CSV table of C-alpha atoms and ligand atoms in Angstrom, one decimal:
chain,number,residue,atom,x,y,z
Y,7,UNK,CA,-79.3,37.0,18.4
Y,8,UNK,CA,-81.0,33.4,18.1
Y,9,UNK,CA,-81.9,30.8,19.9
Y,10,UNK,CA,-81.3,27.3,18.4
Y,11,UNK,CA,-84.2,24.8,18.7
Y,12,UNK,CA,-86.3,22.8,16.6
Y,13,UNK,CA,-87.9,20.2,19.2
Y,14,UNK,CA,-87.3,16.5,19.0
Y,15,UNK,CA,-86.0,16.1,22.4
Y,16,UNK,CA,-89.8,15.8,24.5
Y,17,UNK,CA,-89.4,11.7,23.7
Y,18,UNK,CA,-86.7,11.5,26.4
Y,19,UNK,CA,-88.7,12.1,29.2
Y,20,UNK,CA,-86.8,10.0,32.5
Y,21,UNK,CA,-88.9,9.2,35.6
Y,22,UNK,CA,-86.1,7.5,37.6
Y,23,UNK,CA,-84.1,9.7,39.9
Y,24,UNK,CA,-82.9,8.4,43.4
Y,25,UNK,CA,-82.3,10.6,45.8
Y,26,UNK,CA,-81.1,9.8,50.1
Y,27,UNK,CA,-82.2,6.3,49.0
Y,28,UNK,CA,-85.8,7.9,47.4
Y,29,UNK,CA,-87.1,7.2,43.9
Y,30,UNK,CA,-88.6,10.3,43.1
Y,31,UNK,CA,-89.5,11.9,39.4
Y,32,UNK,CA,-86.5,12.9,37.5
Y,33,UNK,CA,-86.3,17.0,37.7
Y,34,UNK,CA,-84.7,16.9,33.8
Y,35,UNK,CA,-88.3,16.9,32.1
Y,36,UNK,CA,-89.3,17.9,28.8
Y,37,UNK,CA,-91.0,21.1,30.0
Y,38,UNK,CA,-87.7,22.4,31.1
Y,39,UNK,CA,-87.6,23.3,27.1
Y,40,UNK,CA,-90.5,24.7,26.7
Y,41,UNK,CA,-90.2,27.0,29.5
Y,42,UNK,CA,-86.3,28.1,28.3
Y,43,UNK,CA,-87.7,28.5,24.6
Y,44,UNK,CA,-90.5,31.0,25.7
Y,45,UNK,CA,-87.6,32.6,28.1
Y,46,UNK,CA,-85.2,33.2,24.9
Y,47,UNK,CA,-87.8,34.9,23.0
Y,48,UNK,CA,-88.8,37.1,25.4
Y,49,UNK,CA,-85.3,38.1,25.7
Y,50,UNK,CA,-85.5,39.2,22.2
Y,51,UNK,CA,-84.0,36.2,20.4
Y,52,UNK,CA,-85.3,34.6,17.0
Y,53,UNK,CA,-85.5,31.0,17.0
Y,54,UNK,CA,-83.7,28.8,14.6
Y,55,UNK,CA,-84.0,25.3,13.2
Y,56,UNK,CA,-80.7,23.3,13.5
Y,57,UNK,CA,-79.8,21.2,10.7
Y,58,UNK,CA,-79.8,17.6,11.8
Y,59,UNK,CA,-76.1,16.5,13.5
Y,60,UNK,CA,-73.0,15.5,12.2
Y,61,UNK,CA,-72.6,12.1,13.8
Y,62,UNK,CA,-69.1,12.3,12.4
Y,63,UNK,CA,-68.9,15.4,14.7
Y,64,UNK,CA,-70.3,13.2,17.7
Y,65,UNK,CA,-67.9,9.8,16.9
Y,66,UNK,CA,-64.8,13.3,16.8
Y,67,UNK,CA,-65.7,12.9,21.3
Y,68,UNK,CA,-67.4,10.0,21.8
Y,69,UNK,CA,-65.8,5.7,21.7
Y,70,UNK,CA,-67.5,3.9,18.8
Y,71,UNK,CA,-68.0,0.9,21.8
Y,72,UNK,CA,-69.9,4.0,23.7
Y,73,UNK,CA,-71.9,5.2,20.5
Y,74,UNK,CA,-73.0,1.4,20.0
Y,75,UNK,CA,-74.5,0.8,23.5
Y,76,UNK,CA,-76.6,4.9,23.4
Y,77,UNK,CA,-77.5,3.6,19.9
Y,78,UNK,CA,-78.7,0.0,20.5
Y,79,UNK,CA,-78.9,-0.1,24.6
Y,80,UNK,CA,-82.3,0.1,24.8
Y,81,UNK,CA,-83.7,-2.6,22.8
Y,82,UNK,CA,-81.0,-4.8,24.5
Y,83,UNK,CA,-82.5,-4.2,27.3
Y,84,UNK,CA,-86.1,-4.5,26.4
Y,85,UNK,CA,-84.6,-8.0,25.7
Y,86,UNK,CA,-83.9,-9.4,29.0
Y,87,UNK,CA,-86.7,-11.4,30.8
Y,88,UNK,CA,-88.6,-8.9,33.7
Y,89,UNK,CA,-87.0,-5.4,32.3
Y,90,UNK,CA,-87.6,-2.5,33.8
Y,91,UNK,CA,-88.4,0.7,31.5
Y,92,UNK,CA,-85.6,2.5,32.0
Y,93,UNK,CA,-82.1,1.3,31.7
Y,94,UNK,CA,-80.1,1.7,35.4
Y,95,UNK,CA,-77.2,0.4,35.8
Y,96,UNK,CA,-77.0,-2.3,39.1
Y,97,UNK,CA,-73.0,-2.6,39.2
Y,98,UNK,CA,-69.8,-0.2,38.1
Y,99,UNK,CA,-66.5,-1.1,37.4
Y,100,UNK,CA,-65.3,0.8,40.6
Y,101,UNK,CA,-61.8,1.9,41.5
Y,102,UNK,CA,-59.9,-1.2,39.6
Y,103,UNK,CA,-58.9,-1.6,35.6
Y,104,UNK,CA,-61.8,-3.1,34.1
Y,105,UNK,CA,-62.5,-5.0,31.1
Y,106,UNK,CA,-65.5,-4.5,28.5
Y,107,UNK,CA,-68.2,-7.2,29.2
Y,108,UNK,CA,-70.6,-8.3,26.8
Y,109,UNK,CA,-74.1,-8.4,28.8
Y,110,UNK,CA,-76.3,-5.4,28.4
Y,111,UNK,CA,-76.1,-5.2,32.3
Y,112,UNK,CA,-73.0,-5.3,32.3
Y,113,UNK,CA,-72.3,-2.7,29.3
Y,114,UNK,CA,-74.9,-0.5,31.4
Y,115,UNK,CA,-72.5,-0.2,34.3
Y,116,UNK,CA,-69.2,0.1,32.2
Y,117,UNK,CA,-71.3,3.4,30.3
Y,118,UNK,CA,-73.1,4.7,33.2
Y,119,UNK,CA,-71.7,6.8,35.6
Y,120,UNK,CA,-74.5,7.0,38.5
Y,121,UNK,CA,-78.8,6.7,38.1
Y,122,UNK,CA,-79.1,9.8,37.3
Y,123,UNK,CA,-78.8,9.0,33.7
Y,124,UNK,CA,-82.1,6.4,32.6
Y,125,UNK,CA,-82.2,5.6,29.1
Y,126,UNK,CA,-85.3,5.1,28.1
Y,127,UNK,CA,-86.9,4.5,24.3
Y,128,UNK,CA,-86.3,7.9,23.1
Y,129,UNK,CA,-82.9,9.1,25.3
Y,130,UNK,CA,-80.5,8.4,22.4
Y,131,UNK,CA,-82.4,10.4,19.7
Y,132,UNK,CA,-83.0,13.2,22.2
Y,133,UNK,CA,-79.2,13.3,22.9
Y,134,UNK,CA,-78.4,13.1,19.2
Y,135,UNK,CA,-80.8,16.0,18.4
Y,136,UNK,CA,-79.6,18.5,21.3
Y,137,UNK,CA,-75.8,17.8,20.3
Y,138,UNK,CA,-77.2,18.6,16.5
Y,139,UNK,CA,-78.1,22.3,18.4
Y,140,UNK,CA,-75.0,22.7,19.9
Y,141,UNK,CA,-73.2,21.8,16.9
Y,142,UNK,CA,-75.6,24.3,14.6
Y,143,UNK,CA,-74.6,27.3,17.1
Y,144,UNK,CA,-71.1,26.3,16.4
Y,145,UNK,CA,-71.3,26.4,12.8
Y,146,UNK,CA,-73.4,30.1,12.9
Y,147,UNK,CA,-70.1,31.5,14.9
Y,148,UNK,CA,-67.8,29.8,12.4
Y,149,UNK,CA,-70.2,31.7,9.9
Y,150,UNK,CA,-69.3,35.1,11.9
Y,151,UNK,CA,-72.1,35.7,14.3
Y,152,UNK,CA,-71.4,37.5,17.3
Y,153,UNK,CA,-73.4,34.9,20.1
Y,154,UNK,CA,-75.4,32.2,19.8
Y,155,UNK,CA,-77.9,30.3,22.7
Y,156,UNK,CA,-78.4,26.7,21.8
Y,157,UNK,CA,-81.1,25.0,23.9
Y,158,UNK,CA,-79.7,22.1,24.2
Y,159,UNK,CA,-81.8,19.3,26.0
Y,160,UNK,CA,-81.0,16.9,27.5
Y,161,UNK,CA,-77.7,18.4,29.0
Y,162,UNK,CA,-74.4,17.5,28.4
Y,163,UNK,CA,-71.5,18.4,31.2
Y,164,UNK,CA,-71.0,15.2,32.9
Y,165,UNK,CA,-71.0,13.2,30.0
Y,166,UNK,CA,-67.2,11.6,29.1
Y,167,UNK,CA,-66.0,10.4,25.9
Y,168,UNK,CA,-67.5,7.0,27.1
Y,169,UNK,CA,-69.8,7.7,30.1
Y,170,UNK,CA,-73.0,9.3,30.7
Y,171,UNK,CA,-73.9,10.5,34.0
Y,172,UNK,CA,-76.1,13.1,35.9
Y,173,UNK,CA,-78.8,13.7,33.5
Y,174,UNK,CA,-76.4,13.4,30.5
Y,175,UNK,CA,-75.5,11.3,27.3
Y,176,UNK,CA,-73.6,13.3,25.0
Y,177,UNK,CA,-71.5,16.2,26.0
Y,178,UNK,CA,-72.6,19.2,23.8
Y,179,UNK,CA,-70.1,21.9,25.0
Y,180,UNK,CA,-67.2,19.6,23.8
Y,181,UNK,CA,-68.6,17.9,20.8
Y,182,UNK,CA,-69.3,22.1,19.7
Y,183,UNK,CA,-65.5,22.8,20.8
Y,184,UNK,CA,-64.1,20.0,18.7
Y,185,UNK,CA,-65.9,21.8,15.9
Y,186,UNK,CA,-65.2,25.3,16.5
Y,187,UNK,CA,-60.7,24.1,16.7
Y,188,UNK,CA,-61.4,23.6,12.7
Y,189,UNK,CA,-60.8,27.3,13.1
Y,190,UNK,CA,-57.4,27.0,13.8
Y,191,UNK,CA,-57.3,28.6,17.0
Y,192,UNK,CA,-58.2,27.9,20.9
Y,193,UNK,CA,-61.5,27.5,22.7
Y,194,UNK,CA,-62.6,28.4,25.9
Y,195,UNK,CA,-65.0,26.4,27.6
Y,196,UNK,CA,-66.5,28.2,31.1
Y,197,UNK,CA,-69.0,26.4,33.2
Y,198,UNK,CA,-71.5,27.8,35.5
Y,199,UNK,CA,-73.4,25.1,36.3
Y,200,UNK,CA,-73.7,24.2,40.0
Y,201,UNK,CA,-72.2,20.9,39.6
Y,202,UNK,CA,-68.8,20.7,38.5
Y,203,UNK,CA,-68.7,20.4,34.5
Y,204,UNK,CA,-67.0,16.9,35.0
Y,205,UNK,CA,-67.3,15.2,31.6
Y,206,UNK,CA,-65.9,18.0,29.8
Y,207,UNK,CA,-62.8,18.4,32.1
Y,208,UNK,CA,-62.5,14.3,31.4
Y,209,UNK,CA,-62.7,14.7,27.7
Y,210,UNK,CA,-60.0,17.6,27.4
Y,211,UNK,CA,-57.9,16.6,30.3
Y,212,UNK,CA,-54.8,16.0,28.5
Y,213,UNK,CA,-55.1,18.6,26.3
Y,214,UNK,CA,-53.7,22.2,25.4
Y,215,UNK,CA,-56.2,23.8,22.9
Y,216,UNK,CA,-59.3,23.4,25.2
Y,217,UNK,CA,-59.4,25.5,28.3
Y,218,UNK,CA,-61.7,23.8,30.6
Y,219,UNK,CA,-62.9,26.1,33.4
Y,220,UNK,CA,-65.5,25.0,36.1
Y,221,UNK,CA,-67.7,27.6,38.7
Y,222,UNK,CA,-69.4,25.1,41.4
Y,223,UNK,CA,-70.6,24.0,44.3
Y,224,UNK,CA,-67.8,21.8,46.6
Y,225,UNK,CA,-67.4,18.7,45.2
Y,226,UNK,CA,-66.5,17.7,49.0
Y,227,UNK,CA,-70.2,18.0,49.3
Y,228,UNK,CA,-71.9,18.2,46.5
Y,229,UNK,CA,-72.6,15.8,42.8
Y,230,UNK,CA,-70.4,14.8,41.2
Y,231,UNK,CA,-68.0,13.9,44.2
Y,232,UNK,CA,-65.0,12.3,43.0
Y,233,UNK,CA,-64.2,15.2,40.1
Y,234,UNK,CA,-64.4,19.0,40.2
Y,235,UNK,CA,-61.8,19.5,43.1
Y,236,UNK,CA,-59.3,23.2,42.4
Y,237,UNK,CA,-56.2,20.0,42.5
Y,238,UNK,CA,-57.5,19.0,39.4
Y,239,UNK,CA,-55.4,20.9,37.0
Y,240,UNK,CA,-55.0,18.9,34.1
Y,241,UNK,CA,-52.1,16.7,33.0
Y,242,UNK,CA,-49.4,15.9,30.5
Y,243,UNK,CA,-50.0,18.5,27.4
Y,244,UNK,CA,-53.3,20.0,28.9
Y,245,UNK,CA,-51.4,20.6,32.5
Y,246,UNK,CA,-52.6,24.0,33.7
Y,247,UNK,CA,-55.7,23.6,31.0
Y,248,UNK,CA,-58.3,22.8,33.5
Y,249,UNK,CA,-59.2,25.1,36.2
Y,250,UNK,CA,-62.0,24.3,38.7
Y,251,UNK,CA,-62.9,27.0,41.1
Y,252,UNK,CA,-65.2,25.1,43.6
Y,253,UNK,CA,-67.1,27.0,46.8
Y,254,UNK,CA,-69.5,26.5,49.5
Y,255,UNK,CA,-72.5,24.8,49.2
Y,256,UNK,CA,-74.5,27.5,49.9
Y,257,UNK,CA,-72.8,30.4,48.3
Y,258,UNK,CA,-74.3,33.4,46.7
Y,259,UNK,CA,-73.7,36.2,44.3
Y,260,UNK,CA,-71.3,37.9,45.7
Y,261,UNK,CA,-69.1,34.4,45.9
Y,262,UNK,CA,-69.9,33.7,42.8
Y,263,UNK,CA,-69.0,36.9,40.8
Y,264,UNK,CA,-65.3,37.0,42.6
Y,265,UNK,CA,-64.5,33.0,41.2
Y,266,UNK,CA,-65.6,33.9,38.3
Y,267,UNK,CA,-63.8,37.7,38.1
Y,268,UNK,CA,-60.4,34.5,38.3
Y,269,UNK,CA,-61.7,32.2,35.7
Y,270,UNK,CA,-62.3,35.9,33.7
Y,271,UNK,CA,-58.3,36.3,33.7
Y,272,UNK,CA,-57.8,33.0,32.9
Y,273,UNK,CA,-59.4,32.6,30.0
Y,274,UNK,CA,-58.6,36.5,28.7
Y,275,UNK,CA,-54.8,35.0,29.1
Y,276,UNK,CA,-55.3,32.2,27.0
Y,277,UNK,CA,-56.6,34.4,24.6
Y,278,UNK,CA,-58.9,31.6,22.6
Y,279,UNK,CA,-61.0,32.6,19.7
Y,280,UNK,CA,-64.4,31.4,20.7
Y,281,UNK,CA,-65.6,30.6,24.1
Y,282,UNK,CA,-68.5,27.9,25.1
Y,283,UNK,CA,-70.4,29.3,28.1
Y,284,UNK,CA,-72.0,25.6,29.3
Y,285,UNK,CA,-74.8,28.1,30.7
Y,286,UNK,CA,-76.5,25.8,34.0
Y,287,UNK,CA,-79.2,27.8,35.8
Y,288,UNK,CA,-79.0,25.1,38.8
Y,289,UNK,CA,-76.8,27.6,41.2
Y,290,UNK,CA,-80.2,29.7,41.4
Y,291,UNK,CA,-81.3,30.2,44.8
Y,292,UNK,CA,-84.8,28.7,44.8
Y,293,UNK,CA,-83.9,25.6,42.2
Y,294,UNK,CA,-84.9,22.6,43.8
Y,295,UNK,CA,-81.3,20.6,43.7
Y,296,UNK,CA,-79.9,23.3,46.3
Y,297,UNK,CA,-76.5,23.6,45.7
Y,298,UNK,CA,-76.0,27.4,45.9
Y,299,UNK,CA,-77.8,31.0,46.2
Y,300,UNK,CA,-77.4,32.7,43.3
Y,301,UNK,CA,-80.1,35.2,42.7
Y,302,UNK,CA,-81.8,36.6,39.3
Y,303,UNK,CA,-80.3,39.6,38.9
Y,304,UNK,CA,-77.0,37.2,40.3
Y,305,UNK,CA,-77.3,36.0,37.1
Y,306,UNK,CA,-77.4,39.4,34.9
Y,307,UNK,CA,-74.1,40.2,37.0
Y,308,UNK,CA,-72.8,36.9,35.8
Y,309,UNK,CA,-73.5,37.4,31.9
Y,310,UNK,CA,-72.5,40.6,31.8
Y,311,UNK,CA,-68.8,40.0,32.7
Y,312,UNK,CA,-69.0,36.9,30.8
Y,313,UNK,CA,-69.9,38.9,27.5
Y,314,UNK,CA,-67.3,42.0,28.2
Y,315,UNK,CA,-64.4,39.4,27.3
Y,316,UNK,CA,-66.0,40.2,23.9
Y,317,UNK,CA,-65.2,36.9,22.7
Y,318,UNK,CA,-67.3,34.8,19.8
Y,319,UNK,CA,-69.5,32.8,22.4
Y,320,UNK,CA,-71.8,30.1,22.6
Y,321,UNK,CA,-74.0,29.8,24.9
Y,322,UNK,CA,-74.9,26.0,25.9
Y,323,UNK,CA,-78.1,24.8,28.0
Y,324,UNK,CA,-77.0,23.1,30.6
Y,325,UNK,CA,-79.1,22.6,33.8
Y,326,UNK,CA,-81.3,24.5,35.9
Y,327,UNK,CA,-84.8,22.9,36.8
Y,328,UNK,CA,-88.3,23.6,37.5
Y,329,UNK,CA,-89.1,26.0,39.6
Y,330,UNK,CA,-90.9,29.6,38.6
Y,331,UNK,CA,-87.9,31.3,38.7
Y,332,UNK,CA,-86.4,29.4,35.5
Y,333,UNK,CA,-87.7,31.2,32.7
Y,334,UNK,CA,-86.9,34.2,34.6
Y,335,UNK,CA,-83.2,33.2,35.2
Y,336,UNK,CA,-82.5,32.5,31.7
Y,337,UNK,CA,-84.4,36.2,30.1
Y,338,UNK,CA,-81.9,37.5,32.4
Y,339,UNK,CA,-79.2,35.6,32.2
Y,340,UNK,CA,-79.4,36.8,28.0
Y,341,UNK,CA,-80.6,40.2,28.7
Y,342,UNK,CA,-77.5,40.8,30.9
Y,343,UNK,CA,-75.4,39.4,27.9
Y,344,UNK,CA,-76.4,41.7,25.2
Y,345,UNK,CA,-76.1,44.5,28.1
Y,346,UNK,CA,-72.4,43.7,28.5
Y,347,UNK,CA,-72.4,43.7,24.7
Y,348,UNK,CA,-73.0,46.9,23.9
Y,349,UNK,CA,-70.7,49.7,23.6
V,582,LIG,ZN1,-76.2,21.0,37.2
């Protein structure tokens, strides 16, 4: 088993985060890696080197207009008279057709979802490099490996095909999907993170040969709000392709297991030949964005009957933030998977 990580990411290092109205420091730091490497290995998995990414891979998900602002946003912005160090979007294009403006301020707001997602000098290197890692784990399953763990950093779930959001640029799980369909057969994407796996549901809305399925916390409560709701079910080819299974904020293992025991049939029914776990630690009881209270061992439970569907599986970082229990979530989160592996 391996872990896929070669560094390149600690550049991105965000220090806005506004919270009830509160700038705090951003909870997505560059020890968050560090912490999940040492966790990996200690599960018994050998690290690995990605190759660098296939940005044709990355262009496959994400607008060219999109790619061009990441890419050159940040010395834009360094531009403008009195800038900030971080680029935060001050105005959206809310609720109303919009057109594409031209300022930098502007181009912020049309690409960034909320100010949970600073770019600062490094962000869009950081995001190219941890989609590079998803993209490598794709290619060792394509090669015929059984289950893969790509560390990815910074995260990737909320991010659209043109829109970054709650901690995230790029999205990972669906640029690695888009890879693994050059298979010729479905993929499976299952999300565990605590906030609803927005961007990817976005990105394969309308599609058939991407089954989007979503664990979380209620979106009636909880980030990201306005997407994650169980009405959400995809539309035109990909209607019935997206199912989000939301619960209490609040909710625990037992919860948890039984939504995802339904998103277990689902998937087993659309029978795909790989599956994507986008693998957030954030439900865990003690992390410090509260959502739900999944325990430790919660977590064992969780990858075991994730890895009996005996599916080709990659295993995407998504969140899950400092707190001592981290590294601790993710040794058990991949000792419960090899468990469920074996005969
Ligand atoms: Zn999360």
């Amino acid at each position: 088993m391996k872990v896929i990580y070669g560094g390149g990411d600690e550049g991105h290092d965000p220090s806005f985060f506004l919270v009830r109205g509160q700038v705090q420091s951003s909870t997505e730091q560059p020890e968050r890696a560090r912490i999940l490497l040492e966790a990996a290995k200690r599960a018994g998995l050998t690290q690995e080197e990605p190759a660098g990414a296939d940005t044709n891979a990355i262009a496959a998900i994400h607008t060219p207009e999109y790619l061009d602002f990441l890419s050159g946003a940040y010395e834009a912005w360094q531009a403008l008279p009195g800038a900030g160090p971080e680029i935060i979007p001050n105005i959206h294009p809310a609720r109303a057709p919009a057109s594409y403006p031209r300022a930098i301020v502007g181009r912020s707001g049309y690409h960034q979802a909320d100010t949970a997602c600073p770019i600062g000098p490094k962000t869009y290197e950081a995001a190219i490099v941890s989609a590079g890692r998803a993209l490598h784990g794709a290619e060792r399953l394509l090669d015929g490996e059984d289950w893969v763990y790509a560390l990815c950093r910074p995260p990737g779930h909320h991010a659209y095909a043109d829109m970054a959001g709650g901690f995230c640029f790029l999205n990972n799980c669906a640029v690695a999907a888009q890879s693994l369909l050059s298979d010729g057969g479905g993929v499976a994407i299952l999300d565990v993170d605590v906030h609803a796996g927005n961007g990817t549901q976005g990105i394969f809305y309308r599609r058939s040969d991407v089954l989007t399925l979503s664990i979380h916390a209620d979106p009636l409560d909880y980030y990201p709000f306005f997407w994650g709701h169980a009405a959400e079910r995809g539309t035109a080819d990909g209607q019935g392709y997206n199912l989000n299974l939301p619960l209490p904020v609040g909710s625990g293992d037992d919860a948890f297991l039984a939504a995802l025991e339904t998103a277990c049939r689902r998937i087993a029914l659309f029978a795909p030949d790989y599956l994507i776990v986008a693998l957030g630690l954030d439900a865990h009881e003690a992390d410090p964005l509260q959502g739900m209270t999944v325990t430790t061992q919660g977590f064992a439970a969780i990858a075991r009957r994730i890895a009996q569907l005996r599916l080709p599986s990659l295993l995407i970082q998504e969140g899950g933030y400092l707190a001592p229990a981290l590294g601790d979530n993710l040794e058990a989160f991949l000792t419960g998977f090899q468990e469920g592996r074996s005969p």
